[in-house]
mmCIF file of C-alpha atoms in Angstrom:
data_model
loop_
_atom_site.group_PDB
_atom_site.id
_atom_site.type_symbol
_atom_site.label_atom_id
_atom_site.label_comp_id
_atom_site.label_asym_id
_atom_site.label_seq_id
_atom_site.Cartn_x
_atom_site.Cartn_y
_atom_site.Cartn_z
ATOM 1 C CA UNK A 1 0.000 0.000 0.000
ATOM 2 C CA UNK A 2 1.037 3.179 -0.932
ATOM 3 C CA UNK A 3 0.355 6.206 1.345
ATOM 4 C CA UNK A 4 0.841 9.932 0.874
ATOM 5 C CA UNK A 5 1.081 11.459 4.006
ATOM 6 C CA UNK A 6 0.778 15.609 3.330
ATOM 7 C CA UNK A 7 1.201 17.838 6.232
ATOM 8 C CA UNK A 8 4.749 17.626 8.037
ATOM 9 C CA UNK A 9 3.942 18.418 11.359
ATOM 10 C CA UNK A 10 4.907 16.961 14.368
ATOM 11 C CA UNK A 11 1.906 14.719 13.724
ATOM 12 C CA UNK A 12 1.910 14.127 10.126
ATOM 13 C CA UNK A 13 5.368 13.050 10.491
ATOM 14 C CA UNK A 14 5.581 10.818 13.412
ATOM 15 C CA UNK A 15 2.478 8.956 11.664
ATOM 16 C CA UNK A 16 4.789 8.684 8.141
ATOM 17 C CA UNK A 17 7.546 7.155 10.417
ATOM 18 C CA UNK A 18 5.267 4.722 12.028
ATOM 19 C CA UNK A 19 3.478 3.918 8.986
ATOM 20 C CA UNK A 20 6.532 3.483 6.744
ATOM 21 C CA UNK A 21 7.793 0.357 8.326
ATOM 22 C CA UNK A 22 5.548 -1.183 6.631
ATOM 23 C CA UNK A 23 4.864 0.381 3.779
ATOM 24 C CA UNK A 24 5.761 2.690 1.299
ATOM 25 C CA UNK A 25 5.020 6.373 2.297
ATOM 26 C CA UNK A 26 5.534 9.657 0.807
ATOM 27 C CA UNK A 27 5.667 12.709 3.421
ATOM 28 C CA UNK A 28 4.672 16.410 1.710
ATOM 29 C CA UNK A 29 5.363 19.550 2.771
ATOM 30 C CA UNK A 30 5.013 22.677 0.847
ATOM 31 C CA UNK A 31 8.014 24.578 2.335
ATOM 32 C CA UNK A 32 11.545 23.553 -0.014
ATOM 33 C CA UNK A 33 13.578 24.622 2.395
ATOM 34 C CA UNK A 34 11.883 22.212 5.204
ATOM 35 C CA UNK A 35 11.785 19.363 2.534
ATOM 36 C CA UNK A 36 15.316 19.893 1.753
ATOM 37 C CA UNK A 37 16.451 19.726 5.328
ATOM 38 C CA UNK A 38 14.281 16.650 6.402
ATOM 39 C CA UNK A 39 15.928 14.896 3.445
ATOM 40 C CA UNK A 40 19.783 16.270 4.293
ATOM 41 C CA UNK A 41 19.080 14.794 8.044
ATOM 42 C CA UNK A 42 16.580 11.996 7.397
ATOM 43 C CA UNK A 43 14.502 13.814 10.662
ATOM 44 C CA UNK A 44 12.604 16.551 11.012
ATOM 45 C CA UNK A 45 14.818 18.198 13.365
ATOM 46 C CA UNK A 46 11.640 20.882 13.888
ATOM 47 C CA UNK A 47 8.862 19.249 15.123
ATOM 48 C CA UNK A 48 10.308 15.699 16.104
ATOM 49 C CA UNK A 49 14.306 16.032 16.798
ATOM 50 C CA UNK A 50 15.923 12.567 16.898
ATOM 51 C CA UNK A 51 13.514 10.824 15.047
ATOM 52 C CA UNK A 52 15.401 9.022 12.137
ATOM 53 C CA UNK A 53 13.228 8.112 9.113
ATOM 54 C CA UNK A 54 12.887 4.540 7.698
ATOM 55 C CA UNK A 55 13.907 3.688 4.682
ATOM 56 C CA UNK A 56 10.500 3.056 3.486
ATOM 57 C CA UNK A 57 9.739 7.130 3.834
ATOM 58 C CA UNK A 58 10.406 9.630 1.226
ATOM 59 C CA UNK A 59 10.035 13.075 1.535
ATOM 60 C CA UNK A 60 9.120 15.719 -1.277
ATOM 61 C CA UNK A 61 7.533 18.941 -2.435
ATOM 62 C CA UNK A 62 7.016 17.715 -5.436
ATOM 63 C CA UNK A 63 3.414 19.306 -6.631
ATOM 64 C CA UNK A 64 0.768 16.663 -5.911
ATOM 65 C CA UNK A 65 -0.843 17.332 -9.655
ATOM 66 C CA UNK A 66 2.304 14.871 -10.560
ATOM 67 C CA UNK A 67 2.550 11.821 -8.158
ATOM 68 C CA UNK A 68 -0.998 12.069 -5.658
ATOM 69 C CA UNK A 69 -2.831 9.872 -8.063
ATOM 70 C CA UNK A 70 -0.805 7.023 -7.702
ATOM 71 C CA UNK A 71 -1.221 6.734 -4.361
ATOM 72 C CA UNK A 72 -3.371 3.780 -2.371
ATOM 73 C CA UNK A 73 -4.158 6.021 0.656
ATOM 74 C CA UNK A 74 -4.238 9.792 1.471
ATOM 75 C CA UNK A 75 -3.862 11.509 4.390
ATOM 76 C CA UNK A 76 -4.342 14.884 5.436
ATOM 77 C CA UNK A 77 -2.143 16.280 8.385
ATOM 78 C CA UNK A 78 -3.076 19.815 7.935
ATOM 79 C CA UNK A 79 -4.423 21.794 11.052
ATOM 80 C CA UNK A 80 -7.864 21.998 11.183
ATOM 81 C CA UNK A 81 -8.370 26.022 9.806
ATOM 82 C CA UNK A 82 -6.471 24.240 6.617
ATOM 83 C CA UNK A 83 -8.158 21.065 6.121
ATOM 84 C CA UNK A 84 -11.039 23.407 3.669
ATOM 85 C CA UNK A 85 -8.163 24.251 1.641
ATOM 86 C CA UNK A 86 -6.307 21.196 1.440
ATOM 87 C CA UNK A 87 -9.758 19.281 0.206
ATOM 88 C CA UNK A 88 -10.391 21.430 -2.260
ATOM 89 C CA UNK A 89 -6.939 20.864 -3.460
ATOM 90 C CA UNK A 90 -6.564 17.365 -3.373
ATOM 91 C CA UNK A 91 -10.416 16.371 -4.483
ATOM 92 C CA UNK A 92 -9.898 16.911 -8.353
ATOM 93 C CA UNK A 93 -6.421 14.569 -8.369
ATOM 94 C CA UNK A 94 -8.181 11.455 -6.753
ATOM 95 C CA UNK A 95 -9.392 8.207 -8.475
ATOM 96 C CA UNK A 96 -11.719 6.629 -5.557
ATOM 97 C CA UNK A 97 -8.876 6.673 -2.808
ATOM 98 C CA UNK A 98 -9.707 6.714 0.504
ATOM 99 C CA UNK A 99 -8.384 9.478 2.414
ATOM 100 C CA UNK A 100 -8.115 10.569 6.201
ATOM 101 C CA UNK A 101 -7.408 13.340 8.243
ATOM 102 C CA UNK A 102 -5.558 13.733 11.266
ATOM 103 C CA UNK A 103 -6.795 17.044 12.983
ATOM 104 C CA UNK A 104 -9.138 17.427 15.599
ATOM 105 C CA UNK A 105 -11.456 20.185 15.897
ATOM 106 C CA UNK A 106 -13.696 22.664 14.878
ATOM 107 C CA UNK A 107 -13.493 24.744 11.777
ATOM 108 C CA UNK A 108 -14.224 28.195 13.033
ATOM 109 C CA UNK A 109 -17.260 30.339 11.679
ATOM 110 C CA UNK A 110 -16.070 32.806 8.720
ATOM 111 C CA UNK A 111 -17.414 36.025 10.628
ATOM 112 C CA UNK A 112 -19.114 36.818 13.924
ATOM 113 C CA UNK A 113 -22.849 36.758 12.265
ATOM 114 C CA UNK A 114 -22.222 33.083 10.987
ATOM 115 C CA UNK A 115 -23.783 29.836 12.099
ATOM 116 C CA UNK A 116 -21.381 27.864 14.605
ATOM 117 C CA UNK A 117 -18.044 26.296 12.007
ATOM 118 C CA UNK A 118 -18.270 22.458 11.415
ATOM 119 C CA UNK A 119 -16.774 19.402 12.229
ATOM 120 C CA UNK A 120 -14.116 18.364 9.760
ATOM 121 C CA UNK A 121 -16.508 15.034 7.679
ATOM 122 C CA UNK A 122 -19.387 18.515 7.967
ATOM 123 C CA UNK A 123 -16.425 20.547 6.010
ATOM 124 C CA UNK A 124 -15.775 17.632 3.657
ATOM 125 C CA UNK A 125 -19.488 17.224 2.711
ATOM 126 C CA UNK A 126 -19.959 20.632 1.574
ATOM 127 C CA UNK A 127 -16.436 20.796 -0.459
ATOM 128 C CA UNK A 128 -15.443 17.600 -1.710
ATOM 129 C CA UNK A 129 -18.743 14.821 -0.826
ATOM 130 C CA UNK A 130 -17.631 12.815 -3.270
ATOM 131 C CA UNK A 131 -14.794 11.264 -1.887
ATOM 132 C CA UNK A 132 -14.998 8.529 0.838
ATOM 133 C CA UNK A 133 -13.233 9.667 3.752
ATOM 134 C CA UNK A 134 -12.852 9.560 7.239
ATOM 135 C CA UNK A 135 -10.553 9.966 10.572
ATOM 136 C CA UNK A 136 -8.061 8.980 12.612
ATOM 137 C CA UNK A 137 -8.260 9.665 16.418
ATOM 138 C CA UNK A 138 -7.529 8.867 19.173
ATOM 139 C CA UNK A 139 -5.281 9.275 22.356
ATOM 140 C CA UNK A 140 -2.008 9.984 21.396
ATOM 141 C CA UNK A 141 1.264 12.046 21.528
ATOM 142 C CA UNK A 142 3.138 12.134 18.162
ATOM 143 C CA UNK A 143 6.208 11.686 20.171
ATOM 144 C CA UNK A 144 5.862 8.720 21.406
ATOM 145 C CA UNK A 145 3.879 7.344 18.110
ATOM 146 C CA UNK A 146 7.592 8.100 16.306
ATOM 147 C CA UNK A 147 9.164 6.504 18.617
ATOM 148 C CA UNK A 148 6.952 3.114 18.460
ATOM 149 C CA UNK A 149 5.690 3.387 21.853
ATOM 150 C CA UNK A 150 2.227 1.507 22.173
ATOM 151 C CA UNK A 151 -0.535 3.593 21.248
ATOM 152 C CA UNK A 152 -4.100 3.013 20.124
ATOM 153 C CA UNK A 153 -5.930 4.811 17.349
ATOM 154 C CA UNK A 154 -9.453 4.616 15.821
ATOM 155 C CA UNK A 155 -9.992 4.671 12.309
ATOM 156 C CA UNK A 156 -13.611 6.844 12.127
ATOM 157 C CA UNK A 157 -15.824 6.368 8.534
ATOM 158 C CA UNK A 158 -19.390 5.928 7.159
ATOM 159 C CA UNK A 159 -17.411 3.733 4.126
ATOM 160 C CA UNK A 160 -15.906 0.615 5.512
ATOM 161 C CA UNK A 161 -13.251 0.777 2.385
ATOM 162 C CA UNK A 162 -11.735 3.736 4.466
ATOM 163 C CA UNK A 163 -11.487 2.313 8.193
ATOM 164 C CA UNK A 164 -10.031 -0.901 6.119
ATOM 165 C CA UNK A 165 -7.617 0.984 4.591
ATOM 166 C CA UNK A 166 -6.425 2.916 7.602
ATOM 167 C CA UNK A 167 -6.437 -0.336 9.758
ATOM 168 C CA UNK A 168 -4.173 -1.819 6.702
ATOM 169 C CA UNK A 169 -1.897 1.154 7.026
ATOM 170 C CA UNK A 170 -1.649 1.981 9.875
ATOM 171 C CA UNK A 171 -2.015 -1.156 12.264
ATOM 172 C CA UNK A 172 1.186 -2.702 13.651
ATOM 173 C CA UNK A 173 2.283 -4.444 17.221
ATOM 174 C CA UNK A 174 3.446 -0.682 18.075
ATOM 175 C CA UNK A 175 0.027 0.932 17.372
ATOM 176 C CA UNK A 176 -2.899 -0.901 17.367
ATOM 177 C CA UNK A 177 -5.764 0.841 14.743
ATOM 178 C CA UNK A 178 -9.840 0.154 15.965
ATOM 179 C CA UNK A 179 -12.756 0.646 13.291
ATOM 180 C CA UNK A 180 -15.443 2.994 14.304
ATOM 181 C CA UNK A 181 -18.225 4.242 11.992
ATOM 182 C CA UNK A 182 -19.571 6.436 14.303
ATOM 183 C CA UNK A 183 -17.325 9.314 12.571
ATOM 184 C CA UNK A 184 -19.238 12.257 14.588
ATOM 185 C CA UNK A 185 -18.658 10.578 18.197
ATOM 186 C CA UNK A 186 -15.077 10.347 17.394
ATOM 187 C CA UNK A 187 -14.882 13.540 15.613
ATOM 188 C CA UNK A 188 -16.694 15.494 18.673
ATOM 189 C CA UNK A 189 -14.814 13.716 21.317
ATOM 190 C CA UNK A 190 -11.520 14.714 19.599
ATOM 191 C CA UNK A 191 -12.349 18.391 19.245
ATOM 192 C CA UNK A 192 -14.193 18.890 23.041
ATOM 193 C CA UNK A 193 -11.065 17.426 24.812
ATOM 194 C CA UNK A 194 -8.732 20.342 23.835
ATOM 195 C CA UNK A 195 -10.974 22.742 25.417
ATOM 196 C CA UNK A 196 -11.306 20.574 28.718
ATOM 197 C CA UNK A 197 -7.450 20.072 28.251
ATOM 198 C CA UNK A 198 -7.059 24.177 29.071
ATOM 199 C CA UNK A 199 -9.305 23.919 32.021
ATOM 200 C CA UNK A 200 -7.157 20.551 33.772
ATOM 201 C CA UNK A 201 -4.183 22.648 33.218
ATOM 202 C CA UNK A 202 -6.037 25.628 34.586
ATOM 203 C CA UNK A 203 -6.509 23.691 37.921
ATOM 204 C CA UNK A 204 -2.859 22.018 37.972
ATOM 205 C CA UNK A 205 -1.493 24.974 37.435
ATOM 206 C CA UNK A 206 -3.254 26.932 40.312
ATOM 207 C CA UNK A 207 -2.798 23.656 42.064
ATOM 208 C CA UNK A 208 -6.396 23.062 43.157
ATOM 209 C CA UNK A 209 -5.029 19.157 43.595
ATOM 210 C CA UNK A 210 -6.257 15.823 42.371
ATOM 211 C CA UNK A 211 -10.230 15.614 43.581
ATOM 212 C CA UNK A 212 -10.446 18.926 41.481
ATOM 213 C CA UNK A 213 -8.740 17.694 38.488
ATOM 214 C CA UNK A 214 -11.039 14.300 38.512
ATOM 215 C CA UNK A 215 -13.892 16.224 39.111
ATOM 216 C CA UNK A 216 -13.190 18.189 35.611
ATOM 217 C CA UNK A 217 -12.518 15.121 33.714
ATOM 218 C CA UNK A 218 -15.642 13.425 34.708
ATOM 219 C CA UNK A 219 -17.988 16.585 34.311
ATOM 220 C CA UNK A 220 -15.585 17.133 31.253
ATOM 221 C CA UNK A 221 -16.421 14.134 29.539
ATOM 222 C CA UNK A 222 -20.352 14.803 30.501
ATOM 223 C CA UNK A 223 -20.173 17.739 28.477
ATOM 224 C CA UNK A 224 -19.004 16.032 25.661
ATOM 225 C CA UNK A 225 -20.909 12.951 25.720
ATOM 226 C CA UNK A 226 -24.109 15.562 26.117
ATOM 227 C CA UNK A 227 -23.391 17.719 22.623
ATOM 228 C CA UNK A 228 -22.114 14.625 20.559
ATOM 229 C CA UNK A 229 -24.863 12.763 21.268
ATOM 230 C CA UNK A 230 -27.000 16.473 20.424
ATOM 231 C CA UNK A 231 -25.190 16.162 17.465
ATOM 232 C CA UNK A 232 -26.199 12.563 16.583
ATOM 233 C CA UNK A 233 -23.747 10.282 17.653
ATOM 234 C CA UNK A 234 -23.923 7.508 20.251
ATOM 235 C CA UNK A 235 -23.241 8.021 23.860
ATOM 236 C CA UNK A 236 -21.004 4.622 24.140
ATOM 237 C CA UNK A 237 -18.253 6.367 21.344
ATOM 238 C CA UNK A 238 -17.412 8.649 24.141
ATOM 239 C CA UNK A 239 -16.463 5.659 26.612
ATOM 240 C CA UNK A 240 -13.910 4.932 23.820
ATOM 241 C CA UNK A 241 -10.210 5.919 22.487
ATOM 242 C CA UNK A 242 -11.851 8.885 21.060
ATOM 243 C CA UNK A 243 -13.707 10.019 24.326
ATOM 244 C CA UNK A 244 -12.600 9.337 27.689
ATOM 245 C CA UNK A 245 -9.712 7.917 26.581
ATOM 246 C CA UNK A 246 -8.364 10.939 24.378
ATOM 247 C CA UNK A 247 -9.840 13.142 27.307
ATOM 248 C CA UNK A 248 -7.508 11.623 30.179
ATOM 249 C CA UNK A 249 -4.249 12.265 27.954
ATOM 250 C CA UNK A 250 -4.865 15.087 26.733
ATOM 251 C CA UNK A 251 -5.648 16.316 30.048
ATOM 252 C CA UNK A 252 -3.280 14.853 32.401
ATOM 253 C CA UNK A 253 -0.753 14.180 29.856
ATOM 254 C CA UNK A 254 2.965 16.643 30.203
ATOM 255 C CA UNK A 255 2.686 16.341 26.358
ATOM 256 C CA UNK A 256 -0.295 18.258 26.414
ATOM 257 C CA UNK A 257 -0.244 21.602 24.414
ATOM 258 C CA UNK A 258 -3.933 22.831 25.589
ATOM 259 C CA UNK A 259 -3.031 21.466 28.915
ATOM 260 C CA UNK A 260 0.374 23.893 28.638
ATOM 261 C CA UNK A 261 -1.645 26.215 27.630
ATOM 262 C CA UNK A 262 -3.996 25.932 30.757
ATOM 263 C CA UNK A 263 -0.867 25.686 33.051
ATOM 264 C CA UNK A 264 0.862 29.129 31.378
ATOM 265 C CA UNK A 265 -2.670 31.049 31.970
ATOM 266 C CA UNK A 266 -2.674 29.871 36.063
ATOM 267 C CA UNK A 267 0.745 31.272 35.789
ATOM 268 C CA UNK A 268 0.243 34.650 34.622
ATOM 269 C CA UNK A 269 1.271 34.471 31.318
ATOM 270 C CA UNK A 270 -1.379 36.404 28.141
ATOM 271 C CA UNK A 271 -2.938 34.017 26.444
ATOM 272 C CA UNK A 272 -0.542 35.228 23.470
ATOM 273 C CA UNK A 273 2.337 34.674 25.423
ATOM 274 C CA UNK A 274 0.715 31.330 25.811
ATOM 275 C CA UNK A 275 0.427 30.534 22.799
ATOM 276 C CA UNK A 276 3.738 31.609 21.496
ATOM 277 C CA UNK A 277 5.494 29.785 24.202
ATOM 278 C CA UNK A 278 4.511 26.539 22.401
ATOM 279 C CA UNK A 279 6.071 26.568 19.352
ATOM 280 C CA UNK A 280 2.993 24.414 18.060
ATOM 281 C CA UNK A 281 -0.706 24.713 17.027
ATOM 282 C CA UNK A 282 -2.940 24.286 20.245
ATOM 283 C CA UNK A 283 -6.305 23.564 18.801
ATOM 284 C CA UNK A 284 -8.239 23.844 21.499
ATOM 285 C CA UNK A 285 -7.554 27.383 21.759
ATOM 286 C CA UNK A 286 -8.899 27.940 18.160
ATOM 287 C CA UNK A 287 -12.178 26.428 18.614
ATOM 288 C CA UNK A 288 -13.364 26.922 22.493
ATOM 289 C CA UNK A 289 -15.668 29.452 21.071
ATOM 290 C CA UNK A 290 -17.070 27.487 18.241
ATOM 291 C CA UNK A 291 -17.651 24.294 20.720
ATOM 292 C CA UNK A 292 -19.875 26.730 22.876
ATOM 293 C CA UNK A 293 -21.411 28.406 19.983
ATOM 294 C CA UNK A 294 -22.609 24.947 18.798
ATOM 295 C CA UNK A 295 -23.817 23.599 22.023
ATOM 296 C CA UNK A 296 -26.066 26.506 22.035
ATOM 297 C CA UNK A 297 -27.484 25.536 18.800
ATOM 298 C CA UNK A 298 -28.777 22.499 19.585
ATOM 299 C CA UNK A 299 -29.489 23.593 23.582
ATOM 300 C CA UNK A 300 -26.233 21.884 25.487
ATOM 301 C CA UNK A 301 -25.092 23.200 28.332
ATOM 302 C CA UNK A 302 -21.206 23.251 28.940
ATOM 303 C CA UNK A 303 -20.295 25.412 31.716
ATOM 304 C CA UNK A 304 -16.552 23.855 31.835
ATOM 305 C CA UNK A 305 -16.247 25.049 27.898
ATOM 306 C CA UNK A 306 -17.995 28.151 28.677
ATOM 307 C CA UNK A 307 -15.429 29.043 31.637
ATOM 308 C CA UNK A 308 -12.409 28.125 29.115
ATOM 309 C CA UNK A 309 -13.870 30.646 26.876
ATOM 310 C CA UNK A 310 -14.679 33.360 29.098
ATOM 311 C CA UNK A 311 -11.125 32.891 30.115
ATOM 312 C CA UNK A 312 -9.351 32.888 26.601
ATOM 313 C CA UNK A 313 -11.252 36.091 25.721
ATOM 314 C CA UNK A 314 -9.935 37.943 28.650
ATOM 315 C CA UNK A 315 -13.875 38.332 30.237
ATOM 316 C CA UNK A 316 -12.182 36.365 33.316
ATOM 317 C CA UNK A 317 -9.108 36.014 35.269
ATOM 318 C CA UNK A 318 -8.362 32.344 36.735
ATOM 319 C CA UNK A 319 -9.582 32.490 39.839
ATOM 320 C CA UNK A 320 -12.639 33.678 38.282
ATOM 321 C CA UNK A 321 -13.155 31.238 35.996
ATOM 322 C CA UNK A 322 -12.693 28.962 38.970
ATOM 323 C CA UNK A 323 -15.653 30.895 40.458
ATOM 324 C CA UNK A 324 -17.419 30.801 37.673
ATOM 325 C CA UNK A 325 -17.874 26.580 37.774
ATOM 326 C CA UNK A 326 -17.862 25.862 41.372
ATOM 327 C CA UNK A 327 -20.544 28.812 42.312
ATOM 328 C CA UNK A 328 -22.919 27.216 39.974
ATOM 329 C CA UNK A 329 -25.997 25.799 41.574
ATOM 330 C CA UNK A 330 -25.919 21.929 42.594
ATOM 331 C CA UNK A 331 -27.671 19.845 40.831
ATOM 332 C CA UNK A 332 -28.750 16.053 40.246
ATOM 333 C CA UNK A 333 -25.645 14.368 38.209
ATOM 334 C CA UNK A 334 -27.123 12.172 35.478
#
C-alpha cells in the first residue's frame, strides 16, 4: 500500500515514520527549504528532533498534480483552519482513494454573524462529498507514536473501504488501529477534549489538587458525551479511544499543548504569550468558542467550555473562571 502522508507536522510526520515500516510512504510539505532539510538529516529536526526516518519514507515537495494519483491512501495532516483548503486541493487529483485526516477540531465560523463552524466530515461534505473519507483519532502524543511506543488509534468512517484501509496502514504491534463508523462521536470527542485540556491545566497549574482535576474530567467528559450525542452520535463512542480515553491524555498528559496552555494562563502568562510559548498549534484554543457556539445551537449546556472561553477572551481572570464553575448551583448528576 502506498500512502501519501501531506502535512509535516509533528503529527503528520511521526504517523509517516510509524506507517513506513511497513509500507511505502511519501511525506509532503510545501516549504523547499523544510523538505530539503528533512531529506539532508533523514529527521525533522523541527517538530520531532531525533527521530530518524525509515527507509521506506520519502520526503518531497514535489506538486501533488504529478505523483498524488498514484497513491493507495491519502492523508491529510493539515491543522484543522487548513483542512477546507487542502480538500479542495486534493479532491480533483483522486481516483476513488480513501483518504483521512488527522486534525481534531472545529473549523471556526467565517465572521461573527455566521452559524457555529463544522466538524471536519461537515467541512468535507460541503467541499469535496464525493470522496470517501474519514478519521483517525484517538489518544495519542506524536512523540511517542515516532518513537513506536504503544498507542491506540481509531480509524472513524461511514465507508468501511476507508477504516479498512487505515487499519491496513496503519495497524502494527506498536500501534494498534480500531474501526469505528460512528465518525461524529469520534470527531466530537476529539475536538471537546482540547478545550477541557485548558481547564485541567487551569486547575494544575493553580494547584487546586487531584479531587479537582477528577472532578473536571468526569464533568468534562459529561459535556461532551451531552453535545455529541445532540449532534447525533452515540453516547457509548465517548467511553472509547476517542472520548474518555483521548480526554484523560490530553488532560493529564505533560505532552499536552492545551493542557500547557492551561498551566501558562494559572501562571500569569497572556494568552498570546501562551500561545507563542509553544512553538505548536494548540487547537483547542482555536475552537473553544465554536464548541460553545454549537452547544447553544442544539441547547447543550457546557459550563466547563464556557469558563475556558470566558477565560481565553480575557472576560475572566483564573480564579474567576474557577468561580465561575464551582458557584454554579448543585444539581442532580445524570
Amino acid at each position: 500500500m502506498k500512502i501519501a502522508m501531506l502535512g509535516a507536522g509533528a503529527w503528520g510526520t511521526a504517523m509517516a515514520i510509524r506507517a513506513s515500516h511497513a509500507h511505502p510512504v511519501t511525506l509532503w510539505a510545501r516549504d523547499a527549504a523544510q523538505v530539503a532539510a528533512m531529506q539532508a538529516a533523514r529527521a525533522n529536526q523541527r517538530y520531532l528532533p531525533g527521530q530518524a526516518f525509515p527507509e521506506g519514507l520519502q520526503v518531497t515537495d514535489q506538486a501533488l498534480e504529478h505523483w498524488l494519483a498514484s497513491q493507495d491512501l491519502v492523508v491529510l495532516a493539515s491543522p484543522m483552519a487548513a483542512l477546507r483548503g487542502m480538500l479542495e486541493r486534493v479532491a480533483p487529483l483522486l481516483t476513488g482513494q480513501p483518504v483521512a485526516w488527522l486534525c481534531k477540531g472545529f473549523e471556526p465560523a467565517p465572521d461573527a454573524a455566521a452559524s457555529a463552524g463544522w466538524l471536519a466530515h461537515e467541512v468535507q461534505r460541503q467541499v469535496a462529498p464525493h470522496l470517501h473519507a474519514g478519521a483517525l483519532s484517538g489518544p495519542s502524543f506524536a512523540l511517542e507514536v515516532a518513537r513506536g511506543q504503544p498507542t491506540a488509534l481509531v480509524a472513524a468512517s461511514v465507508h468501511p473501504a476507508v477504516r479498512e484501509a487505515l487499519v491496513h496502514g496503519f495497524h502494527s504491534a506498536q500501534l494498534r488501529v480500531y474501526a469505528n463508523d460512528d465518525i461524529v462521536g469520534v470527531e466530537v470527542g476529539g475536538a471537546v477534549k482540547n478545550v477541557l485540556a485548558i481547564a485541567t491545566g487551569l486547575c494544575d497549574g493553580l494547584h487546586l489538587g487531584l479531587n479537582a482535576r477528577a472532578a473536571l474530567i468526569t464533568r468534562g467528559l459529561a459535556e461532551i458525551t451531552r453535545l455529541g450525542v445532540a449532534l447525533g452520535a452515540r453516547a457509548e463512542t465517548f467511553m472509547g479511544l476517542s472520548g474518555l480515553g483521548d480526554l484523560v491524555l490530553t488532560a493529564t498528559g505533560d505532552l499536552s499543548r492545551n493542557r500547557k496552555v492551561g498551566l501558562a494562563l494559572a501562571q500569569g502568562m497572556s494568552l498570546q504569550q501562551a500561545v507563542t510559548s509553544l512553538g505548536h498549534v494548540a487547537e483547542g484554543v482555536y475552537c473553544a468558542r465554536t464548541v460553545v457556539q454549537r452547544a447553544a445551537q442544539v441547547g447543550v449546556d457546557m459550563p466547563i467550555a464556557q469558563a475556558v472561553v470566558s477565560l481565553l477572551e480575557g472576560q475572566a481572570t483564573p480564579q474567576e473562571a474557577l468561580a465561575q464553575l464551582m458557584g454554579r448551583q448543585a444539581r442532580e448528576e445524570g
